[in-house]
Coordinates of C-alpha atoms and ligand atoms in Angstrom, one line a residue:
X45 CA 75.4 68.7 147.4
X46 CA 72.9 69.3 145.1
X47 CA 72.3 73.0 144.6
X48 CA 74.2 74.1 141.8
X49 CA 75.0 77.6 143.1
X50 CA 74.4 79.3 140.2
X51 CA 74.0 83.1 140.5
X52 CA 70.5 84.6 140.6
X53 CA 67.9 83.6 137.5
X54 CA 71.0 81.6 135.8
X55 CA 70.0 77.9 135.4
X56 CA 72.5 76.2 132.6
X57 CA 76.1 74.6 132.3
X58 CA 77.7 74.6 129.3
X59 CA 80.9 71.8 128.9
X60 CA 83.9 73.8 127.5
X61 CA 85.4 70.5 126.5
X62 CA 89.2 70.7 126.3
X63 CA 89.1 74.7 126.5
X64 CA 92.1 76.3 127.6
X65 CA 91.7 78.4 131.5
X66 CA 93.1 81.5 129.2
X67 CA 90.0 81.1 126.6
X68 CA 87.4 79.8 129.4
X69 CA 88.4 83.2 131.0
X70 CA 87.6 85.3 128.1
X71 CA 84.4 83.7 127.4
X72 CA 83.4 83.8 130.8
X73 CA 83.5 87.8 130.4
X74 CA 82.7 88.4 127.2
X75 CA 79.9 85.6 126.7
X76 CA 79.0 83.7 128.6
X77 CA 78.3 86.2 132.1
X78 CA 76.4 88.6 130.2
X79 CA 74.4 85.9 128.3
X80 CA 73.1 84.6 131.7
X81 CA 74.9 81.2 132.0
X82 CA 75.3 79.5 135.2
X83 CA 78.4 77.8 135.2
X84 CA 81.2 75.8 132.9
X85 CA 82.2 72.3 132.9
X86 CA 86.1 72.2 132.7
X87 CA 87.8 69.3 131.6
X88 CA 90.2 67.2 134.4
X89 CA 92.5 70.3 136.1
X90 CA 94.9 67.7 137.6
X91 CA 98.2 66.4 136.2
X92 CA 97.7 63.4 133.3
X93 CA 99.8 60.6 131.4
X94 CA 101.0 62.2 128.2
X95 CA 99.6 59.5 126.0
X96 CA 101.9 59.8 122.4
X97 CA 100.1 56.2 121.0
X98 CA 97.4 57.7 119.4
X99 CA 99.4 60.9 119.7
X100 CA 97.6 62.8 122.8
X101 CA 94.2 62.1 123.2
X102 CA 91.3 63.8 124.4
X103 CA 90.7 60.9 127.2
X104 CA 94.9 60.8 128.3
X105 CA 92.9 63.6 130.8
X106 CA 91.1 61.0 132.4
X107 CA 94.1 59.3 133.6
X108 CA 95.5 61.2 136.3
X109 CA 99.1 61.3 137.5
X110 CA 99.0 63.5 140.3
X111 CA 97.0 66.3 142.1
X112 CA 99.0 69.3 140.4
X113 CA 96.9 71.7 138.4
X114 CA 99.2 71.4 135.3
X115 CA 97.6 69.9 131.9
X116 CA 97.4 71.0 127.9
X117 CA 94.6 73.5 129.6
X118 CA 97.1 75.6 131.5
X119 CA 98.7 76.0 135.0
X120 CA 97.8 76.4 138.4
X121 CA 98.4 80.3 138.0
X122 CA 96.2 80.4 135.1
X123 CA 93.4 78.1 136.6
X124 CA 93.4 80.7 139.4
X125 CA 92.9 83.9 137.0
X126 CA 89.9 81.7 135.6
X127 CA 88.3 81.2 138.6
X128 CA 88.2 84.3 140.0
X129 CA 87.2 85.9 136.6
X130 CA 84.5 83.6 136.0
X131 CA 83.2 84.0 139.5
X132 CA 83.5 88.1 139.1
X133 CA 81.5 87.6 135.8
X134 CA 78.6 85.4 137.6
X135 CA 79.7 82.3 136.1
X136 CA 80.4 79.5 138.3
X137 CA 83.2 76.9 137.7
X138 CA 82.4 72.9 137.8
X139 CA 85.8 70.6 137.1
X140 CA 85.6 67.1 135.8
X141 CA 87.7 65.2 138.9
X142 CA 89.1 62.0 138.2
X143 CA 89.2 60.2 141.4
X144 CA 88.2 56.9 141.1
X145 CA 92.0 55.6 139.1
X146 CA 95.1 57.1 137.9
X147 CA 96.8 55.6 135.1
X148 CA 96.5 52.6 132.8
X149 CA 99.2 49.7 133.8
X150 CA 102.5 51.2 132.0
X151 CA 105.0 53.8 133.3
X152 CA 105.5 56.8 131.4
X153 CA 105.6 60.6 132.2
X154 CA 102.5 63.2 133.1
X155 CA 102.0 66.9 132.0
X156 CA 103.5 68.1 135.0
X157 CA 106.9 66.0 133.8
X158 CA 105.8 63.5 137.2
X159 CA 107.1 59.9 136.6
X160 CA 104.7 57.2 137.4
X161 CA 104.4 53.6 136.5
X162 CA 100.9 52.0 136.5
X163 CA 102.0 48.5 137.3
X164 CA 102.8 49.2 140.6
X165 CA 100.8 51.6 141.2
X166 CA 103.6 54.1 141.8
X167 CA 102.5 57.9 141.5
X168 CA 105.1 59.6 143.5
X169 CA 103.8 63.1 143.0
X170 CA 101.1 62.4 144.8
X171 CA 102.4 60.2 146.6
X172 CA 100.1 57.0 145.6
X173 CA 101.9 53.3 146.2
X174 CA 101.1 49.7 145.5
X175 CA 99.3 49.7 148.9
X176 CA 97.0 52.4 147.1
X177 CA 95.5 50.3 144.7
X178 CA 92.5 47.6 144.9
X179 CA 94.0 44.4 144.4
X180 CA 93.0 40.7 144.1
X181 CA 91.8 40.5 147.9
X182 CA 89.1 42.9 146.6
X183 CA 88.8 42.3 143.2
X184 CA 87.9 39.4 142.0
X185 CA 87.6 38.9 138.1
X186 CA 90.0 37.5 136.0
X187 CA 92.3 40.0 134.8
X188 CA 91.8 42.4 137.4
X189 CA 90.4 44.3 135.0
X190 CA 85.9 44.7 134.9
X191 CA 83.8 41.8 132.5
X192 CA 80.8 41.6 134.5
X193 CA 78.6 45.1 135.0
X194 CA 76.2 43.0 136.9
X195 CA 78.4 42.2 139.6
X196 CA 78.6 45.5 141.9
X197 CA 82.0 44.3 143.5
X198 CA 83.2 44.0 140.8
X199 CA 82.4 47.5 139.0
X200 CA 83.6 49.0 142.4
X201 CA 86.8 47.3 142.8
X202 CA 88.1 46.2 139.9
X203 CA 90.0 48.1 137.0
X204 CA 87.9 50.1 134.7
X205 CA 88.8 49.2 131.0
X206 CA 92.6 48.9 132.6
X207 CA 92.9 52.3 134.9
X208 CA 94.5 51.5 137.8
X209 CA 91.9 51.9 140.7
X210 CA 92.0 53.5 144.0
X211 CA 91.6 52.1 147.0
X212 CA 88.7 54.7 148.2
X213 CA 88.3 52.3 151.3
X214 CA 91.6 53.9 152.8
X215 CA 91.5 56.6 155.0
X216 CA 94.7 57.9 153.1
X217 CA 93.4 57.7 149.8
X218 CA 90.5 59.1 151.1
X219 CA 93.0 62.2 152.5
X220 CA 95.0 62.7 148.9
X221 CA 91.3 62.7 146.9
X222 CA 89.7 64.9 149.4
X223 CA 93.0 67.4 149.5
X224 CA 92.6 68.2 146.2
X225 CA 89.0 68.4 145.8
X226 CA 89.8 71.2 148.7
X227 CA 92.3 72.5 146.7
X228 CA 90.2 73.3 144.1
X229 CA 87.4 74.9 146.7
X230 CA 89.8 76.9 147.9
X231 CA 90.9 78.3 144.6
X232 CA 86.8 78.8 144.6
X233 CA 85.5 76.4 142.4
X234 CA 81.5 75.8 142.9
X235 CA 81.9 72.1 142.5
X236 CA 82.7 68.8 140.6
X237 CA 81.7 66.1 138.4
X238 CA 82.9 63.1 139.8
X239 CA 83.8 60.7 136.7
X240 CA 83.1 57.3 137.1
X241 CA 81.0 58.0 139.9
X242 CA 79.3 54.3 139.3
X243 CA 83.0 52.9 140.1
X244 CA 83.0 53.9 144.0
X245 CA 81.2 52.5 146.9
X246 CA 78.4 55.1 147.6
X247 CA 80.3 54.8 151.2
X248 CA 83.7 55.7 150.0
X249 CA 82.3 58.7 148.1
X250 CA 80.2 60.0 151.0
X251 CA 83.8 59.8 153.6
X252 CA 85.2 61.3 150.8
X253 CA 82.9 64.2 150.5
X254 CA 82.3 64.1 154.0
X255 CA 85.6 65.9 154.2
X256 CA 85.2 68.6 152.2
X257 CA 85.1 72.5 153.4
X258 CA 82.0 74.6 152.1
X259 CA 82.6 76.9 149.0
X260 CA 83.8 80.2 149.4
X261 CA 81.1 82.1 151.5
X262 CA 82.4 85.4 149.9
X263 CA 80.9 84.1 146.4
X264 CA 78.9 81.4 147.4
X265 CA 76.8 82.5 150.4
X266 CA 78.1 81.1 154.0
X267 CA 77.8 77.4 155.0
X268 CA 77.2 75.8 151.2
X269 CA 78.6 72.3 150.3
X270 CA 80.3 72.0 147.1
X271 CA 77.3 71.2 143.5
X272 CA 78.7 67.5 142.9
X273 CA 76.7 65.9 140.1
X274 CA 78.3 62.5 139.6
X275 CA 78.7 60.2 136.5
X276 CA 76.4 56.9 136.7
X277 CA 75.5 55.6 133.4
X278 CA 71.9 53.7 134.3
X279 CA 70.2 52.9 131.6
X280 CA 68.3 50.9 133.4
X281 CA 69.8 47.3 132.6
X282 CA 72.3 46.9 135.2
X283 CA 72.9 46.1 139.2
X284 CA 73.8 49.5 139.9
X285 CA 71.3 52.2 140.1
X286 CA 71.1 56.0 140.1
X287 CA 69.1 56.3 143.1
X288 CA 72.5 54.6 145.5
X289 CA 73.9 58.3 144.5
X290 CA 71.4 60.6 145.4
X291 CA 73.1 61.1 149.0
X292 CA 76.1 62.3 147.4
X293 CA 74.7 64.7 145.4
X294 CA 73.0 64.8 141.7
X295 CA 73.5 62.3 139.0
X296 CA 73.9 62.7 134.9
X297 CA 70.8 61.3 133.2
X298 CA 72.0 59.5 130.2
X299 CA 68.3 58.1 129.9
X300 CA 67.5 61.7 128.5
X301 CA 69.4 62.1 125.9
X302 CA 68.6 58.8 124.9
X303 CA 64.9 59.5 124.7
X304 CA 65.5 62.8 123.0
X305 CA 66.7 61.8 120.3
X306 CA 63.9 58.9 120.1
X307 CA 62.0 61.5 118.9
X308 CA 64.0 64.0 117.7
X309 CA 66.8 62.4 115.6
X310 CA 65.1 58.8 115.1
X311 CA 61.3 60.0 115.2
X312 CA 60.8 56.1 116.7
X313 CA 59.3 57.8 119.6
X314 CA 56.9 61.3 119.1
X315 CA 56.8 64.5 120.5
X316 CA 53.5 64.2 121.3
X317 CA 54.1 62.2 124.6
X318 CA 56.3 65.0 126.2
X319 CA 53.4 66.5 127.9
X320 CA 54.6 63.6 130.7
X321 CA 58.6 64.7 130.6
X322 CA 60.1 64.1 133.6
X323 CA 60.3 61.2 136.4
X324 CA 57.2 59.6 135.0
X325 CA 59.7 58.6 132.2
X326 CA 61.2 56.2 133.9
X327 CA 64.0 58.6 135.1
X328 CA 64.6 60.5 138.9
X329 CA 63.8 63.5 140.4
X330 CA 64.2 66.9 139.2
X331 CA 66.3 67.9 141.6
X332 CA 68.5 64.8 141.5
X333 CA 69.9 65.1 138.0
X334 CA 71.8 66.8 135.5
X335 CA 70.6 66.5 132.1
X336 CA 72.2 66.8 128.3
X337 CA 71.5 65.6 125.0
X338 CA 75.1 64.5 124.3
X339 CA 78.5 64.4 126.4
X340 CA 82.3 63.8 125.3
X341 CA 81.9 60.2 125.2
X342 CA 78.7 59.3 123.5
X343 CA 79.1 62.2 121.0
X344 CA 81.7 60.4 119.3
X345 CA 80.2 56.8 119.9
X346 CA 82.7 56.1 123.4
X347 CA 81.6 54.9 126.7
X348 CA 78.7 53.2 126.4
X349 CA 75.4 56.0 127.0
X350 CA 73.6 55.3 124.0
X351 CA 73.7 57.4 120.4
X352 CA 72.7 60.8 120.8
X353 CA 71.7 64.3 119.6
X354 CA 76.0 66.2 118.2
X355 CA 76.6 68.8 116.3
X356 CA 76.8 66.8 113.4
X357 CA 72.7 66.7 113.1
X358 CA 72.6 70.7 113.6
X359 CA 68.8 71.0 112.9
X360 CA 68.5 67.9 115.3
X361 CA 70.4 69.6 118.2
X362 CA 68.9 72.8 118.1
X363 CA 65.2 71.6 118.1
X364 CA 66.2 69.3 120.9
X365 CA 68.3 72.1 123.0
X366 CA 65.2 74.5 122.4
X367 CA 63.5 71.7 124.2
X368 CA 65.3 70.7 127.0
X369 CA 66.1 74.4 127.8
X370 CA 62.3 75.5 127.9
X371 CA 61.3 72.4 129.8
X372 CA 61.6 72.6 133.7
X373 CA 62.5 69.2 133.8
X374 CA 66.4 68.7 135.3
X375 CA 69.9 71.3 135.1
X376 CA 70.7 71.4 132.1
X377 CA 74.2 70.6 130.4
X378 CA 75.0 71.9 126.9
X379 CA 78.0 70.3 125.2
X380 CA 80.6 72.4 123.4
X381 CA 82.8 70.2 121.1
X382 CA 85.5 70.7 118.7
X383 CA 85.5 69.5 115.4
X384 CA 87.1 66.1 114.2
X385 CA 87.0 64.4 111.0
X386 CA 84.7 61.5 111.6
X387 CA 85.5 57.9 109.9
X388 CA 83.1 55.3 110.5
X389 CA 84.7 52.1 110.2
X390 CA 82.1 49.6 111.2
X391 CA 80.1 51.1 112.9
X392 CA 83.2 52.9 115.2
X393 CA 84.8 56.1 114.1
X394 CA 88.1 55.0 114.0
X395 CA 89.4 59.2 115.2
X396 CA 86.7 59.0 118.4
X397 CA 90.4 59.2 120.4
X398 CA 91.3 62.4 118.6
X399 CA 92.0 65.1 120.6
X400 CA 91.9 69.0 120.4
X401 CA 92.7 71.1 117.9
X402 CA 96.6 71.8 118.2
X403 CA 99.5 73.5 117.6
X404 CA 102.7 71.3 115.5
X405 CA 104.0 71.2 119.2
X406 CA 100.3 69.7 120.6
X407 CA 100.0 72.8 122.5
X408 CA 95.7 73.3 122.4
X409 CA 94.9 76.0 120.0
X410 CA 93.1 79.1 121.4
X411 CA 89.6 80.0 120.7
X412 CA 89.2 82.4 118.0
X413 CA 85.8 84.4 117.5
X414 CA 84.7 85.1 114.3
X415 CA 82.1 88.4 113.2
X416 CA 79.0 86.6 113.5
X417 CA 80.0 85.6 116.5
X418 CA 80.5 81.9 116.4
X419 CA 84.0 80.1 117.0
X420 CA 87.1 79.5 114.6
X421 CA 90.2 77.3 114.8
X422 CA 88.3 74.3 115.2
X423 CA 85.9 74.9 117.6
X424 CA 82.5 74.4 117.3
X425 CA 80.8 76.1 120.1
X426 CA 77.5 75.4 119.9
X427 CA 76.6 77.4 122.7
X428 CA 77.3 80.5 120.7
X429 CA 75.2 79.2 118.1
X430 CA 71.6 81.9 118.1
X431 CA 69.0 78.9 119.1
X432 CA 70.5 77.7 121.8
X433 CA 71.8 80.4 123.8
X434 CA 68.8 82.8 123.2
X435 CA 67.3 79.4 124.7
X436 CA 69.4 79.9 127.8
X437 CA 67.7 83.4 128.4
X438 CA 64.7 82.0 127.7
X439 CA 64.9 79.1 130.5
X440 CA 66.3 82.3 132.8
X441 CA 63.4 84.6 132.1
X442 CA 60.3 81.9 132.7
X443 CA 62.6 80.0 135.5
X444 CA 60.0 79.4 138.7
X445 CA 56.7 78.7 136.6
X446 CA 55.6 75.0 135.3
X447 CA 54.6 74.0 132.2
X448 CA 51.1 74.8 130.7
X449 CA 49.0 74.3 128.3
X450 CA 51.2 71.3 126.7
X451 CA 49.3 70.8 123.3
X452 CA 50.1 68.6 120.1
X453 CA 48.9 68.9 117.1
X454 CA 49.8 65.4 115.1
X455 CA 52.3 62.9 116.5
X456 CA 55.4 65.3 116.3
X457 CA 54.1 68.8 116.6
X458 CA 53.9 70.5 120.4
X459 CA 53.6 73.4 121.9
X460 CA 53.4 74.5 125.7
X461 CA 53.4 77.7 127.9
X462 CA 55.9 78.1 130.9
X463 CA 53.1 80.0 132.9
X464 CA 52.5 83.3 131.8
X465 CA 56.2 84.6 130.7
X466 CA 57.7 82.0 127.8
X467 CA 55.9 80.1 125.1
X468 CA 57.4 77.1 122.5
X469 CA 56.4 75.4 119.3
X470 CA 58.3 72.8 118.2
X471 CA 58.1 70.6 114.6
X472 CA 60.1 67.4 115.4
X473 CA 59.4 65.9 111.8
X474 CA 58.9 67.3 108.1
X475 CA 55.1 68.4 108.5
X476 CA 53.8 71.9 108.8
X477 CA 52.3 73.4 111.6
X478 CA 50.0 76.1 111.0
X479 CA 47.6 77.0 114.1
X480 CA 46.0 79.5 116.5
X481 CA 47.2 78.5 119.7
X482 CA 46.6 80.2 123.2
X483 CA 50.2 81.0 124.5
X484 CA 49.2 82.1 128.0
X485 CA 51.2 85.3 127.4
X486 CA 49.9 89.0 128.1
X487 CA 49.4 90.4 124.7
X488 CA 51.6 92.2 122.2
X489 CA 54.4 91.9 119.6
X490 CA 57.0 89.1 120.5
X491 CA 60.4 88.3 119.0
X492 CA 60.5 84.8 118.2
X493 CA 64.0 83.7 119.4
X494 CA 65.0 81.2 117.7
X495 CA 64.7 83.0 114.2
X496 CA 66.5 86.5 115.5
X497 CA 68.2 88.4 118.0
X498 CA 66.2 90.6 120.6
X499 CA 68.5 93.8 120.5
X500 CA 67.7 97.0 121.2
X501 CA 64.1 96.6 122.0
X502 CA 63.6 95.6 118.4
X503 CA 63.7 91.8 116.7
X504 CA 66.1 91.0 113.7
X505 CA 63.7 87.7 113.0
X506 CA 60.1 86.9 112.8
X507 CA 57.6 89.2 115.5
X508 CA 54.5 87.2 116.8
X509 CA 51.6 88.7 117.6
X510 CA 49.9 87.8 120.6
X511 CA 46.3 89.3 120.9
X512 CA 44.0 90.1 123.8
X513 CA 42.8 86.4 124.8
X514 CA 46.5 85.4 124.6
X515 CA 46.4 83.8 121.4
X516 CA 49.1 83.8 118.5
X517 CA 49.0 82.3 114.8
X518 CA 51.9 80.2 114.2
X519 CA 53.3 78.9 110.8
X520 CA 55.7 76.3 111.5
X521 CA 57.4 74.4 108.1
X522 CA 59.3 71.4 109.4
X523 CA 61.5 71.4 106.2
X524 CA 62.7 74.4 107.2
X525 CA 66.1 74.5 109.0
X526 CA 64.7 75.9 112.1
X527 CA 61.0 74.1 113.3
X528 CA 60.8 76.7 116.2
X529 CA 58.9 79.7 117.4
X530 CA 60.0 80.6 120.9
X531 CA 58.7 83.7 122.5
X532 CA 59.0 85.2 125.8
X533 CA 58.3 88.2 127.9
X534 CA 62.2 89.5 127.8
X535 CA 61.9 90.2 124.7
X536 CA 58.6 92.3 123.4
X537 CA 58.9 94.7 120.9
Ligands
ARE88 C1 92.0 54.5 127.5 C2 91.9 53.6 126.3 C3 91.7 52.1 126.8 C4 92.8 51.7 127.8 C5 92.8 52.7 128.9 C6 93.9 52.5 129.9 O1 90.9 54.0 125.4 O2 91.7 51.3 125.7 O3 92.5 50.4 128.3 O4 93.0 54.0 128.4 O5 95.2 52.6 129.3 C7 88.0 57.8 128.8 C8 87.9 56.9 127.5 C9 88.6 55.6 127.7 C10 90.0 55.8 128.1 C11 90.0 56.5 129.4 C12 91.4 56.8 130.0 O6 86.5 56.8 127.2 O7 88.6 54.9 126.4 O8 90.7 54.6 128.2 O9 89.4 57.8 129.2 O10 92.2 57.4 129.2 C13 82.1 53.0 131.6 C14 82.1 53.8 132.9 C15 82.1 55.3 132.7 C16 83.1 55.7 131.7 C17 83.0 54.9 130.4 C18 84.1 55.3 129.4 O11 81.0 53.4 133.7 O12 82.3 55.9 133.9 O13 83.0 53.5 130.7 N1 83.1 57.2 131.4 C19 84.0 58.1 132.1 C20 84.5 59.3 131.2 C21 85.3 58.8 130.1 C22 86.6 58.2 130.7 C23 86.4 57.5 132.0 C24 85.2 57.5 132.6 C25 87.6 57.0 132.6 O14 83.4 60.0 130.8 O15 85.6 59.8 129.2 O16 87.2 57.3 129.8 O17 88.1 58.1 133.4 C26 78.0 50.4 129.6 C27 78.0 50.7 131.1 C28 78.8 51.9 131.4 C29 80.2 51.8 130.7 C30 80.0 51.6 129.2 C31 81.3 51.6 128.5 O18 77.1 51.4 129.0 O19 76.7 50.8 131.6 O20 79.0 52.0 132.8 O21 80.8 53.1 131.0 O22 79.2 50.4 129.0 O23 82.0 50.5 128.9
CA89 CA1 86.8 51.7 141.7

């Protein structure tokens, strides 16, 4: 479960967070496939509870009413088109499932116009019944609800902050979650993120998966298992570990992040240590995680995860995206928000629940794209910002070679090769950074990345020189708004 099946020399997701299928298609074509990405992230496909109280929030997706591929994202007929033209394109699609609860307990209606009523555990679209949910034979805390993250039984069997949960130990549960998942393959999705991964029995989720067909041989080569990459905050403190998922396929590293922006946002950690990045951090195997600076939760302070990297430190996030897209370390996740107005209350931002950006009818507004090619109506898409997805080329071009040559130069000034085809220098703080440093690349004039474009055969931002032994002079002010010279050999002049 653990090869993402991207298409060849693509290696990163981006999270289209709340995107409509109609825009994800467009992008897909006209971004994202030509700019080598490997796949999307789409938010929750399935039917949800049409929350009114805040007045429909982003997270009313994680509370699933049925199987039905109807939400504020678009229909089944849309999800289709999307699919197939992100697959034409070379961009695989990954959907957030929500299979471990449906609703909170109240009744209401979903996006499909399903009834349901959370009390009883009565979804009748799918058809789920009271027989469906966990109950107090299994659960054992004293609301029903979880208190005690130390207590694995608990976490497993009792309701997550009041979502009614699933009784994955029945072999008809089992049938309903696995149906759809199949659903979805057969529509030719490349796989899933399995939210509150943590909140199942490793066993359930492996009878679960265990069901599955392969993805479409036609796109995906013959005989492959669906990518699943599932959602286990471990920061390390609790009962339940990553490493109980790693049968089941990938899990999301929230320790990453975390450390990132230790030394990139906080500076209480430095740069200078990174020559170590990876599992000698404390965290798993390459190949068993996916790995992002932010998601949708802990970029607006929700769901535990720690404080991140967002969009609202932009120099931050594009010296730490440079990073984590020229290290080898993990696949990579890039998170692509929408704007809200921020209110920190107490430490909380009292408008973390707000959703999209809407229409009067809280229909989601389309993705408009201005001239300089970033995103209007909202929308923040920092994956269209120039440092990051030049960055994604880069991690394409020096994929297959390690790192060398790690170097620092202070406590937060680095630089490393990726063999002989990509080369990074990074500022984390305020100094300056002014050296001759070997960059292990053949020699000749190299457009630095993160200051321009590479069109045309010629660079619209700084060239660097690389000379006979390999070495290049870079001048690196930390003040400025961009602290990074990124060259590789996809783009020589
Ligand atoms: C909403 C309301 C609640 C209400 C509930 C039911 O906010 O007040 O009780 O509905 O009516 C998202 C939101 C939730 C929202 C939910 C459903 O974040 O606020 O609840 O959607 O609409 C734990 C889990 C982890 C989970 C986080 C949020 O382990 O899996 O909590 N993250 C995923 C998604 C979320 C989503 C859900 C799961 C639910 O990414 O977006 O919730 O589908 C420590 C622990 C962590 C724990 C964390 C927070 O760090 O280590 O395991 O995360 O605390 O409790
Ligand atoms: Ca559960």
């Amino acid at each position: 479960y653990s090869d993402p099946h991207c298409a060849p020399g693509r290696d990163t997701v981006v999270h289209l967070f709340e995107w409509k299928w109609n825009d994800i298609k467009a992008e897909c074509t006209r971004f994202l496939g030509p700019r080598g990405f490997c796949a999307v992230q789409v938010s929750p496909a399935n039917e949800n509870a049409v929350v009114t109280n805040p007045n429909r929030p982003w997270w009313e997706r994680y509370q699933p009413v049925s199987y039905k591929l109807i939400t504020r994202s678009g229909n089944e007929q849309e999800f289709r088109d999307m699919v197939q033209t992100c697959n034409n394109a070379g961009v695989r699609i990954y959907v957030d499932t929500v299979i471990n609860h449906m609703t909170g307990g109240y009744s209401g209606s979903g996006t499909a116009g399903d009834h349901f009523d959370g009390n009883s555990c009565s979804f009748p679209a799918v058809p789920y019944s009271n027989l469906d949910c966990n109950a107090g034979d299994v659960c054992h805390s004293s609301d029903g609800s979880i208190q005690n993250y130390n207590n694995p039984e608990e976490v497993r069997n009792c309701d997550l902050v009041g979502l009614k949960d699933l009784r994955l130990s029945k072999d008809y549960v089992r049938d309903k979650i696995a149906g759809y998942l199949n659903h979805l393959i057969s529509i030719g999705v490349a796989g899933f993120r399995v939210d509150a991964a943590k909140h199942m029995w490793p066993g359930d989720l492996e009878a679960v998966f265990a069901r599955l067909h392969n993805v479409d041989s036609n796109t995906f080569g013959s005989g492959k298992k669906p990518f699943i990459y599932q959602e286990v905050i471990d920061m390390g403190g609790e009962a339940i570990k990553m490493a109980e998922y790693f049968a089941t396929g990938r899990v999301t590293n929230f320790i990453y992040g975390v450390k990132l922006a230790d030394i990139f946002l906080r500076h209480t950690n430095q740069a200078k240590w990174l020559g170590s990045w990876g599992s000698s951090w404390g965290m798993p195997n390459t190949n068993d995680v996916v790995v992002f600076l932010s998601n949708h939760d802990n970029q607006r302070g929700h769901g535990g995860g720690g404080a991140p990297i967002t969009f609202f430190e932009p120099k931050q996030l594009k010296i730490g995206t440079a990073f984590m897209l020229a290290h080898p370390y993990g696949f990579p996740r890039i998170m692509s928000s929408y704007h809200w107005n921020r209110n920190i209350q107490g430490g909380d931002d009292a408008n973390n629940w707000a959703g999209p950006p809407h229409n009067n009818d809280m229909s989601t507004k389309s993705v408009t794209i201005n001239a300089d090619m970033t995103c209007g109506n909202g929308w923040v898409c920092e994956h269209r910002w120039r440092q990051i997805y030049n960055m994604v080329a880069f991690r394409n071009v020096v994929s297959g070679t390690g790192v060398l040559n790690f170097k620092s130069y202070g406590d937060q000034q680095i630089s490393f090769s990726r063999g002989s085809k990509g080369f990074i220098a990074i500022v984390a703080d305020g100094s300056h950074l002014n050296q001759n440093i070997n960059t292990n690349l053949p020699s000749g004039n190299y457009c630095d990345v993160i200051s321009g474009n590479y069109e045309n055969g010629a660079c619209t931002g700084k060239t660097i020189h690389v000379d006979s032994n390999g070495n290049a002079h870079i001048n690196i002010s930390g003040t400025s708004d961009d602290p990074v010279v990124a060259i590789h050999v996809g783009a020589k002049v």
